[in-house]
């Protein structure tokens, strides 16, 4: 089948799976923005997206899309390296018209994957996974309070992790990598799917830059906000922790 056997087919798979992940990223960013307005509302969203059948199906589909994206990327990269063969050392990274993010998409992908695994351990493993397998709830020290956090209490996990400035800096650097990955990946996906004339190529590049900036700023605002709130001794935080 050409979709799996040809380079164009693999690029189409890469593009479609990438657009799917972009849609998820958009949903996740919007969901996280809820936490800026209400701890309780965010917890309600997390509870809705707990170990329910629709959330589990969504998680499996998301994992499948990410796996396809990653495997196809590795296959295409390996194929490109083989095609260059012994002359690959002659390829320099300063060719005109080649964006930095384009040349280092593989490196950016590895960075994003590595920190994603850490992110999954920090949040998903203590939320949906705990609820799914009825594991013990997490015990967290937030400020001066030691609390037992149920899986659906997403705001408590945000307060716990982002009270640490080192975690905050790592997340912000991760978001920078995501920004570069998206600025190339968004327009490249639509270019592969046919929007590849000069007019639309310029438009998609502009859209990619705007989209990547908005999404990254949405995620970054949550990280910075919870760092500030968790370390400020706000009364709203104390009230929320006492309600857990």
XYZ file of N, CA and C in Angstrom:
732
model
N 0.855 -1.197 0.000
C 0.000 0.000 0.000
C 0.884 1.239 0.000
N 0.581 2.204 -0.906
C 1.451 3.367 -1.080
C 1.605 4.189 0.187
N 0.570 4.163 1.063
C 0.613 4.963 2.284
C 1.768 4.548 3.181
N 2.133 3.269 3.131
C 3.206 2.756 3.987
C 4.502 2.505 3.218
N 4.393 2.292 1.907
C 5.570 1.882 1.134
C 6.295 3.023 0.437
N 5.641 4.154 0.268
C 6.267 5.268 -0.438
C 6.635 6.385 0.535
N 7.586 7.191 0.124
C 7.995 8.333 0.936
C 6.858 9.330 1.093
N 6.104 9.567 0.006
C 4.970 10.500 0.061
C 3.907 9.984 1.018
N 3.627 8.675 0.956
C 2.639 8.087 1.847
C 3.025 8.260 3.307
N 4.297 8.034 3.609
C 4.762 8.199 4.988
C 4.644 9.659 5.436
N 4.934 10.578 4.502
C 4.818 11.997 4.837
C 3.356 12.380 5.103
N 2.438 11.754 4.370
C 1.017 11.994 4.617
C 0.624 11.489 6.001
N 1.091 10.282 6.341
C 0.839 9.752 7.687
C 1.399 10.682 8.753
N 2.603 11.167 8.515
C 3.252 12.090 9.437
C 2.420 13.356 9.599
N 1.905 13.866 8.491
C 1.134 15.107 8.519
C -0.206 14.924 9.229
N -0.925 13.854 8.887
C -2.244 13.618 9.485
C -2.120 13.378 10.986
N -1.154 12.551 11.380
C -0.961 12.294 12.808
C -0.514 13.567 13.513
N 0.281 14.394 12.838
C 0.713 15.660 13.433
C -0.441 16.606 13.648
N -1.356 16.690 12.664
C -2.537 17.551 12.814
C -3.416 17.052 13.949
N -3.537 15.737 14.077
C -4.295 15.153 15.186
C -3.691 15.566 16.529
N -2.372 15.518 16.640
C -1.705 15.908 17.880
C -1.847 17.412 18.127
N -1.869 18.201 17.063
C -2.076 19.638 17.195
C -3.458 19.925 17.784
N -4.467 19.190 17.317
C -5.822 19.359 17.858
C -5.867 19.010 19.340
N -5.181 17.914 19.712
C -5.132 17.559 21.128
C -4.431 18.638 21.943
N -3.327 19.160 21.415
C -2.584 20.194 22.114
C -3.463 21.422 22.340
N -4.281 21.756 21.346
C -5.200 22.887 21.465
C -6.214 22.638 22.574
N -6.786 21.425 22.588
C -7.743 21.073 23.643
C -7.094 21.131 25.018
N -5.891 20.573 25.122
C -5.190 20.528 26.405
C -4.883 21.942 26.911
N -4.483 22.831 25.989
C -4.173 24.206 26.377
C -5.432 24.916 26.875
N -6.543 24.736 26.165
C -7.813 25.358 26.584
C -8.275 24.808 27.927
N -8.122 23.501 28.098
C -8.485 22.866 29.371
C -7.661 23.439 30.517
N -6.361 23.607 30.299
C -5.496 24.136 31.355
C -5.827 25.578 31.701
N -6.318 26.328 30.735
C -6.667 27.721 31.000
C -7.790 27.843 32.022
N -8.625 26.811 32.116
C -9.702 26.807 33.117
C -9.125 26.947 34.518
N -7.940 26.363 34.731
C -7.323 26.375 36.064
C -6.919 27.777 36.506
N -6.808 28.717 35.566
C -6.449 30.087 35.934
C -7.610 30.825 36.590
N -8.819 30.330 36.375
C -10.009 31.012 36.873
C -10.615 30.344 38.097
N -10.431 29.023 38.204
C -11.031 28.319 39.343
C -10.354 26.969 39.547
N -9.839 26.739 40.761
C -9.274 25.426 41.085
C -10.354 24.353 40.963
N -11.535 24.671 41.507
C -12.621 23.685 41.549
C -13.114 23.334 40.152
N -13.206 24.346 39.282
C -13.667 24.081 37.904
C -12.674 23.186 37.177
N -11.393 23.436 37.386
C -10.378 22.602 36.747
C -10.440 21.174 37.273
N -10.650 21.030 38.575
C -10.791 19.694 39.155
C -12.003 18.966 38.572
N -13.078 19.726 38.312
C -14.273 19.120 37.726
C -13.972 18.604 36.314
N -13.185 19.358 35.550
C -12.788 18.909 34.217
C -11.944 17.640 34.316
N -10.992 17.635 35.265
C -10.132 16.458 35.459
C -10.949 15.242 35.871
N -11.964 15.454 36.701
C -12.812 14.342 37.120
C -13.607 13.803 35.937
N -14.088 14.698 35.084
C -14.828 14.291 33.895
C -13.953 13.477 32.958
N -12.656 13.828 32.911
C -11.714 13.139 32.028
C -10.888 12.097 32.785
N -11.465 11.512 33.793
C -10.767 10.500 34.591
C -10.780 9.147 33.911
N -10.991 8.093 34.686
C -10.959 6.726 34.147
C -12.327 6.330 33.604
N -12.912 7.204 32.780
C -14.168 6.899 32.104
C -13.862 6.251 30.755
N -14.832 5.521 30.222
C -14.563 4.786 28.983
C -14.171 5.723 27.843
N -14.839 6.900 27.771
C -14.532 7.805 26.661
C -13.152 8.427 26.826
N -12.765 8.695 28.085
C -11.437 9.250 28.320
C -10.357 8.209 28.035
N -10.630 6.957 28.392
C -9.664 5.890 28.140
C -9.506 5.621 26.648
N -10.617 5.647 25.914
C -10.546 5.482 24.459
C -9.747 6.634 23.850
N -10.026 7.850 24.342
C -9.291 9.011 23.849
C -7.806 8.911 24.135
N -7.463 8.385 25.311
C -6.059 8.228 25.680
C -5.357 7.230 24.767
N -6.048 6.115 24.474
C -5.472 5.094 23.593
C -5.309 5.622 22.163
N -6.295 6.367 21.688
C -6.209 6.949 20.340
C -5.064 7.957 20.279
N -4.946 8.771 21.340
C -3.867 9.758 21.404
C -2.504 9.071 21.401
N -2.376 8.016 22.213
C -1.116 7.269 22.266
C -0.796 6.662 20.899
N -1.823 6.158 20.219
C -1.610 5.588 18.895
C -1.160 6.633 17.891
N -1.782 7.806 17.935
C -1.395 8.887 17.039
C 0.026 9.353 17.281
N 0.388 9.447 18.552
C 1.747 9.866 18.892
C 2.763 8.822 18.447
N 2.417 7.540 18.632
C 3.324 6.457 18.240
C 3.526 6.455 16.724
N 2.433 6.625 15.973
C 2.545 6.675 14.512
C 3.438 7.838 14.093
N 3.208 9.000 14.687
C 3.984 10.198 14.355
C 5.472 9.966 14.612
N 5.776 9.358 15.754
C 7.164 9.153 16.147
C 7.846 8.090 15.270
N 7.157 6.969 15.027
C 7.746 5.879 14.238
C 7.973 6.321 12.796
N 6.985 6.992 12.208
C 7.130 7.452 10.819
C 8.257 8.473 10.712
N 8.395 9.331 11.720
C 9.487 10.312 11.728
C 10.838 9.612 11.731
N 10.968 8.563 12.527
C 12.221 7.814 12.582
C 12.507 7.124 11.243
N 11.464 6.558 10.626
C 11.643 5.869 9.344
C 12.078 6.859 8.264
N 11.430 8.022 8.213
C 11.773 9.026 7.208
C 13.185 9.558 7.419
N 13.543 9.802 8.687
C 14.886 10.297 8.990
C 15.942 9.278 8.593
N 15.679 8.013 8.918
C 16.619 6.952 8.556
C 16.748 6.827 7.045
N 15.618 6.948 6.340
C 15.646 6.880 4.891
C 16.427 8.029 4.274
N 16.264 9.222 4.833
C 17.012 10.383 4.334
C 18.510 10.218 4.553
N 18.871 9.679 5.716
C 20.297 9.472 6.010
C 20.918 8.442 5.071
N 20.159 7.383 4.771
C 20.673 6.365 3.853
C 20.820 6.932 2.439
N 19.876 7.790 2.056
C 19.922 8.373 0.719
C 21.142 9.271 0.546
N 21.526 9.961 1.617
C 22.703 10.824 1.539
C 23.980 10.007 1.559
N 23.960 8.879 2.288
C 25.105 7.979 2.331
C 26.361 8.645 2.827
N 27.480 8.369 2.166
C 28.776 8.886 2.595
C 28.947 10.383 2.350
N 28.028 10.955 1.591
C 28.125 12.386 1.305
C 27.407 13.231 2.344
N 26.849 12.594 3.389
C 26.065 13.344 4.369
C 26.892 14.387 5.087
N 28.220 14.157 5.193
C 29.047 15.127 5.901
C 29.176 16.429 5.132
N 28.851 16.377 3.815
C 28.959 17.581 3.014
C 27.754 18.493 3.175
N 26.683 17.953 3.802
C 25.487 18.761 3.979
C 25.694 19.674 5.178
N 25.663 20.968 4.949
C 25.809 21.876 6.083
C 24.467 22.469 6.425
N 24.354 22.986 7.642
C 23.079 23.469 8.156
C 22.805 24.908 7.820
N 23.557 25.498 6.922
C 23.358 26.905 6.637
C 22.872 27.151 5.215
N 22.320 26.126 4.611
C 21.807 26.287 3.251
C 20.704 27.328 3.228
N 20.695 28.195 2.208
C 19.687 29.249 2.160
C 18.277 28.681 2.081
N 17.353 29.316 2.821
C 15.960 28.892 2.796
C 15.649 27.754 3.755
N 16.646 27.216 4.422
C 16.422 26.121 5.368
C 16.300 26.698 6.776
N 15.123 26.531 7.379
C 14.901 27.064 8.711
C 15.637 26.227 9.752
N 15.997 26.889 10.857
C 16.662 26.195 11.963
C 15.776 25.077 12.491
N 14.486 25.372 12.693
C 13.573 24.370 13.229
C 13.417 23.186 12.286
N 13.527 23.441 10.967
C 13.427 22.360 9.999
C 14.630 21.436 10.090
N 15.820 22.014 10.227
C 17.040 21.216 10.271
C 17.142 20.382 11.542
N 16.510 20.861 12.612
C 16.660 20.164 13.898
C 15.330 19.627 14.424
N 14.413 19.294 13.513
C 13.127 18.737 13.947
C 13.316 17.449 14.738
N 14.274 16.619 14.319
C 14.528 15.361 15.031
C 15.018 15.603 16.441
N 15.945 16.537 16.595
C 16.477 16.868 17.922
C 15.363 17.435 18.804
N 14.565 18.340 18.231
C 13.450 18.920 18.983
C 12.470 17.827 19.395
N 12.218 16.881 18.479
C 11.309 15.787 18.790
C 11.797 14.928 19.942
N 13.102 14.649 19.978
C 13.679 13.845 21.066
C 13.558 14.588 22.398
N 13.834 15.899 22.390
C 13.708 16.711 23.609
C 12.262 16.696 24.098
N 11.333 16.910 23.172
C 9.915 16.928 23.536
C 9.478 15.575 24.083
N 9.916 14.490 23.438
C 9.560 13.145 23.894
C 10.108 12.873 25.288
N 11.364 13.249 25.528
C 11.977 12.998 26.829
C 11.241 13.687 27.958
N 10.943 14.974 27.774
C 10.263 15.706 28.843
C 8.800 15.288 28.929
N 8.218 14.840 27.801
C 6.848 14.325 27.838
C 6.749 13.116 28.753
N 7.753 12.249 28.708
C 7.765 11.073 29.589
C 7.791 11.499 31.054
N 8.585 12.534 31.354
C 8.626 13.063 32.718
C 7.268 13.655 33.093
N 6.690 14.397 32.162
C 5.374 15.013 32.372
C 4.317 13.944 32.673
N 4.348 12.850 31.934
C 3.393 11.765 32.154
C 3.553 11.168 33.546
N 4.807 11.058 33.996
C 5.052 10.544 35.342
C 4.576 11.493 36.422
N 4.651 12.775 36.146
C 4.257 13.784 37.135
C 2.746 13.945 37.252
N 2.035 13.784 36.138
C 0.597 14.047 36.141
C -0.237 12.808 35.808
N -0.101 12.272 34.590
C -0.962 11.163 34.195
C -0.824 9.967 35.129
N 0.408 9.628 35.527
C 0.632 8.458 36.388
C 0.023 8.638 37.774
N -0.194 9.885 38.186
C -0.759 10.149 39.507
C -2.240 10.512 39.442
N -2.770 10.538 38.208
C -4.176 10.907 38.059
C -4.962 9.760 37.422
N -5.018 9.708 36.097
C -5.827 8.679 35.448
C -5.339 7.272 35.769
N -4.027 7.068 35.796
C -3.491 5.734 36.082
C -3.847 5.279 37.489
N -3.755 6.178 38.461
C -4.111 5.851 39.853
C -5.583 5.477 39.944
N -6.431 6.261 39.276
C -7.868 5.992 39.307
C -8.197 4.689 38.602
N -7.509 4.426 37.509
C -7.786 3.232 36.719
C -7.472 1.953 37.480
N -6.355 1.944 38.208
C -5.924 0.740 38.910
C -6.139 0.814 40.422
N -6.895 1.812 40.870
C -7.228 1.975 42.297
C -5.970 1.967 43.168
N -4.970 2.722 42.758
C -3.729 2.815 43.509
C -3.874 3.836 44.640
N -2.880 3.880 45.517
C -2.921 4.824 46.633
C -2.824 6.256 46.120
N -3.543 7.153 46.776
C -3.495 8.558 46.410
C -2.142 9.153 46.785
N -1.771 10.194 46.075
C -0.470 10.834 46.303
C -0.512 11.721 47.545
N 0.598 11.720 48.268
C 0.766 12.623 49.410
C 1.751 13.708 48.992
N 1.313 14.972 49.034
C 2.124 16.087 48.533
C 2.297 17.161 49.605
N 3.458 17.780 49.591
C 3.706 18.938 50.462
C 3.601 20.178 49.586
N 2.575 20.982 49.831
C 2.344 22.211 49.078
C 2.485 23.375 50.049
N 3.544 24.139 49.873
C 3.838 25.185 50.847
C 4.190 24.559 52.174
N 3.395 24.846 53.195
C 3.604 24.254 54.523
C 2.582 23.167 54.816
N 1.717 22.897 53.844
C 0.648 21.930 54.040
C 1.022 20.577 53.440
N 0.763 19.508 54.200
C 0.897 18.149 53.670
C -0.505 17.617 53.417
N -0.806 17.311 52.163
C -2.161 16.897 51.811
C -2.126 15.606 51.019
N -3.202 14.846 51.140
C -3.389 13.652 50.310
C -4.252 14.052 49.128
N -3.724 13.852 47.930
C -4.372 14.373 46.729
C -5.033 13.242 45.952
N -6.348 13.347 45.797
C -7.097 12.380 44.993
C -6.777 12.587 43.511
N -6.956 11.558 42.671
C -6.570 11.647 41.254
C -7.210 12.803 40.491
N -8.434 13.171 40.845
C -9.142 14.202 40.085
C -8.754 15.624 40.490
N -7.937 15.775 41.521
C -7.579 17.107 42.011
C -6.384 17.653 41.229
N -6.639 17.968 39.970
C -5.568 18.417 39.087
C -4.903 19.703 39.539
N -5.683 20.630 40.091
C -5.116 21.903 40.533
C -4.087 21.694 41.640
N -4.316 20.695 42.494
C -3.365 20.421 43.577
C -2.029 19.953 43.016
N -2.078 19.142 41.967
C -0.826 18.695 41.341
C -0.109 19.857 40.657
N -0.848 20.784 40.074
C -0.229 21.971 39.481
C 0.454 22.806 40.561
N -0.218 22.970 41.698
C 0.370 23.723 42.814
C 1.618 23.029 43.342
N 1.554 21.709 43.428
C 2.675 20.945 43.982
C 3.910 21.028 43.094
N 3.754 20.754 41.803
C 4.916 20.699 40.929
C 5.467 22.083 40.599
N 4.590 23.054 40.386
C 5.072 24.352 39.934
C 5.430 25.299 41.075
N 5.436 24.789 42.300
C 6.006 25.574 43.397
C 7.529 25.499 43.369
N 8.042 24.561 42.570
C 9.485 24.353 42.436
C 10.005 25.138 41.229
N 10.835 26.156 41.441
C 11.338 26.976 40.324
C 12.114 26.171 39.276
N 12.802 25.116 39.699
C 13.553 24.288 38.750
C 12.603 23.610 37.764
N 11.494 23.088 38.273
C 10.487 22.464 37.419
C 9.903 23.491 36.463
N 9.663 24.687 36.965
C 9.101 25.761 36.144
C 10.035 26.094 34.984
N 11.322 26.255 35.272
C 12.296 26.577 34.228
C 12.366 25.452 33.195
N 12.378 24.205 33.654
C 12.423 23.056 32.729
C 11.200 23.038 31.824
N 10.027 23.323 32.392
C 8.809 23.348 31.592
C 8.842 24.470 30.564
N 9.336 25.622 30.945
C 9.397 26.742 30.013
C 10.359 26.441 28.866
N 11.470 25.772 29.177
C 12.402 25.367 28.114
C 11.755 24.331 27.203
N 10.986 23.435 27.793
C 10.240 22.443 27.014
C 9.281 23.133 26.052
N 8.613 24.164 26.533
C 7.669 24.899 25.699
C 8.367 25.626 24.551
N 9.599 26.069 24.797
C 10.376 26.691 23.719
C 10.624 25.660 22.610
N 10.992 24.432 23.008
C 11.212 23.359 22.025
C 9.926 23.060 21.262
N 8.794 23.041 21.977
C 7.508 22.795 21.331
C 7.186 23.912 20.340
N 7.517 25.155 20.708
C 7.256 26.293 19.817
C 8.000 26.116 18.492
N 9.273 25.797 18.576
C 10.057 25.601 17.350
C 9.516 24.422 16.535
N 9.134 23.346 17.227
C 8.612 22.165 16.547
C 7.312 22.505 15.811
N 6.450 23.281 16.459
C 5.164 23.630 15.869
C 5.297 24.614 14.711
N 6.206 25.581 14.852
C 6.327 26.589 13.793
C 6.698 25.960 12.454
N 7.454 24.886 12.513
C 7.760 24.170 11.267
C 6.705 23.110 10.963
N 6.283 22.378 11.987
C 5.415 21.232 11.773
C 4.045 21.588 11.228
N 3.456 22.701 11.680
C 2.097 23.055 11.252
C 2.060 23.343 9.755
N 2.916 24.262 9.300
C 2.864 24.597 7.873
C 3.368 23.440 7.005
N 4.311 22.662 7.526
C 4.841 21.535 6.769
C 3.761 20.477 6.535
N 2.900 20.266 7.559
C 1.825 19.275 7.428
C 0.859 19.666 6.319
N 0.436 20.927 6.302
C -0.505 21.365 5.279
C 0.164 21.461 3.901
N 1.454 21.739 3.901
C 2.211 21.742 2.643
C 2.195 20.347 2.024
N 2.419 19.320 2.854
C 2.414 17.930 2.383
C 1.042 17.530 1.863
N -0.023 18.051 2.509
C -1.385 17.660 2.135
C -1.937 18.459 0.960
N -1.107 19.330 0.376
C -1.529 19.967 -0.867
C -1.556 21.477 -0.882
N -1.516 22.136 0.277
C -1.523 23.601 0.315
C -0.100 24.097 0.107
N 0.412 23.893 -1.109
C 1.840 24.093 -1.327
C 2.177 25.106 -2.427
N 1.199 25.921 -2.824
C 1.563 26.981 -3.758
C 2.192 28.141 -2.978
N 2.809 29.048 -3.679
C 3.559 30.123 -3.016
C 2.689 30.975 -2.104
N 1.445 31.231 -2.541
C 0.542 32.066 -1.738
C 0.201 31.401 -0.421
N -0.243 30.134 -0.498
C -0.667 29.454 0.725
C 0.505 29.018 1.592
N 1.646 28.790 0.992
C 2.814 28.432 1.796
C 3.172 29.572 2.738
N 3.171 30.785 2.240
C 3.450 31.957 3.090
C 2.381 32.118 4.157
N 1.133 31.895 3.773
C 0.035 32.025 4.741
C 0.147 30.994 5.851
N 0.434 29.734 5.470
C 0.539 28.679 6.486
C 1.724 28.904 7.416
N 2.799 29.466 6.895
C 3.936 29.785 7.765
C 3.555 30.839 8.795
N 2.789 31.836 8.357
C 2.331 32.875 9.282
C 1.364 32.298 10.307
N 0.424 31.468 9.826
C -0.535 30.825 10.729
C 0.190 29.942 11.739
N 1.200 29.215 11.267
C 1.965 28.332 12.166
C 2.646 29.124 13.269
N 3.252 30.256 12.919
C 3.927 31.082 13.921
C 2.948 31.643 14.940
N 1.788 32.112 14.451
C 0.776 32.677 15.354
C 0.211 31.592 16.261
N -0.140 30.448 15.658
C -0.709 29.344 16.436
C 0.266 28.864 17.504
N 1.510 28.617 17.104
C 2.513 28.117 18.051
C 2.709 29.099 19.196
N 2.729 30.382 18.886
C 2.928 31.395 19.922
C 1.763 31.417 20.900
N 0.536 31.362 20.380
C -0.645 31.387 21.252
C -0.680 30.159 22.157
N -0.467 28.977 21.571
C -0.529 27.742 22.359
C 0.544 27.726 23.446
N 1.764 28.098 23.081
C 2.861 28.081 24.053
C 2.623 29.119 25.158
N 2.091 30.273 24.807
C 1.792 31.289 25.818
C 0.682 30.818 26.757
N -0.270 30.086 26.242
C -1.335 29.537 27.091
C -0.759 28.569 28.118
N 0.076 27.650 27.654
C 0.696 26.708 28.589
C 1.625 27.426 29.570
N 2.429 28.358 29.054
C 3.395 29.066 29.898
C 2.691 29.896 30.960
N 1.541 30.488 30.619
C 0.814 31.308 31.598
C 0.361 30.470 32.783
N -0.023 29.217 32.528
C -0.432 28.322 33.619
C 0.766 27.993 34.507
N 1.896 27.679 33.885
C 3.107 27.345 34.645
C 3.528 28.516 35.537
N 3.606 29.704 34.965
C 4.050 30.884 35.717
C 3.031 31.260 36.792
N 1.753 31.189 36.451
C 0.706 31.531 37.419
C 0.765 30.624 38.643
N 0.887 29.313 38.418
C 0.897 28.395 39.562
C 2.186 28.504 40.360
N 3.263 28.857 39.711
C 4.495 29.119 40.455
C 4.303 30.304 41.390
N 3.678 31.354 40.882
C 3.437 32.554 41.688
C 2.445 32.279 42.818
N 1.319 31.645 42.469
C 0.264 31.400 43.452
C 0.733 30.452 44.548
N 1.434 29.382 44.156
C 1.869 28.375 45.119
C 2.871 28.939 46.114
N 3.649 29.930 45.694
C 4.681 30.486 46.568
C 4.299 31.812 47.203
N 3.061 32.250 46.977
C 2.655 33.568 47.479
C 1.914 33.523 48.802
N 1.500 32.320 49.220
C 0.742 32.214 50.464
C -0.654 32.782 50.351
N -1.236 32.734 49.147
C -2.576 33.275 48.917
C -3.610 32.520 49.751
N -4.566 33.259 50.252
C -5.613 32.652 51.073
C -6.439 31.655 50.269
N -6.603 31.933 48.964
C -7.389 31.023 48.127
C -6.741 29.648 48.035
N -5.400 29.616 48.066
C -4.692 28.345 48.025
C -4.916 27.576 49.325
N -4.815 28.276 50.469
C -5.028 27.632 51.771
C -6.441 27.064 51.865
N -7.423 27.819 51.397
C -8.805 27.350 51.437
C -8.986 26.116 50.560
N -8.357 26.147 49.379
C -8.471 25.010 48.484
C -7.823 23.763 49.086
N -6.642 23.898 49.676
C -5.951 22.757 50.279
C -6.736 22.184 51.439
N -7.396 23.023 52.213
C -8.185 22.543 53.343
C -9.433 21.794 52.883
N -9.844 22.037 51.635
C -11.019 21.355 51.109
C -10.728 19.977 50.529
N -9.439 19.650 50.392
C -9.072 18.375 49.784
C -9.389 17.207 50.714
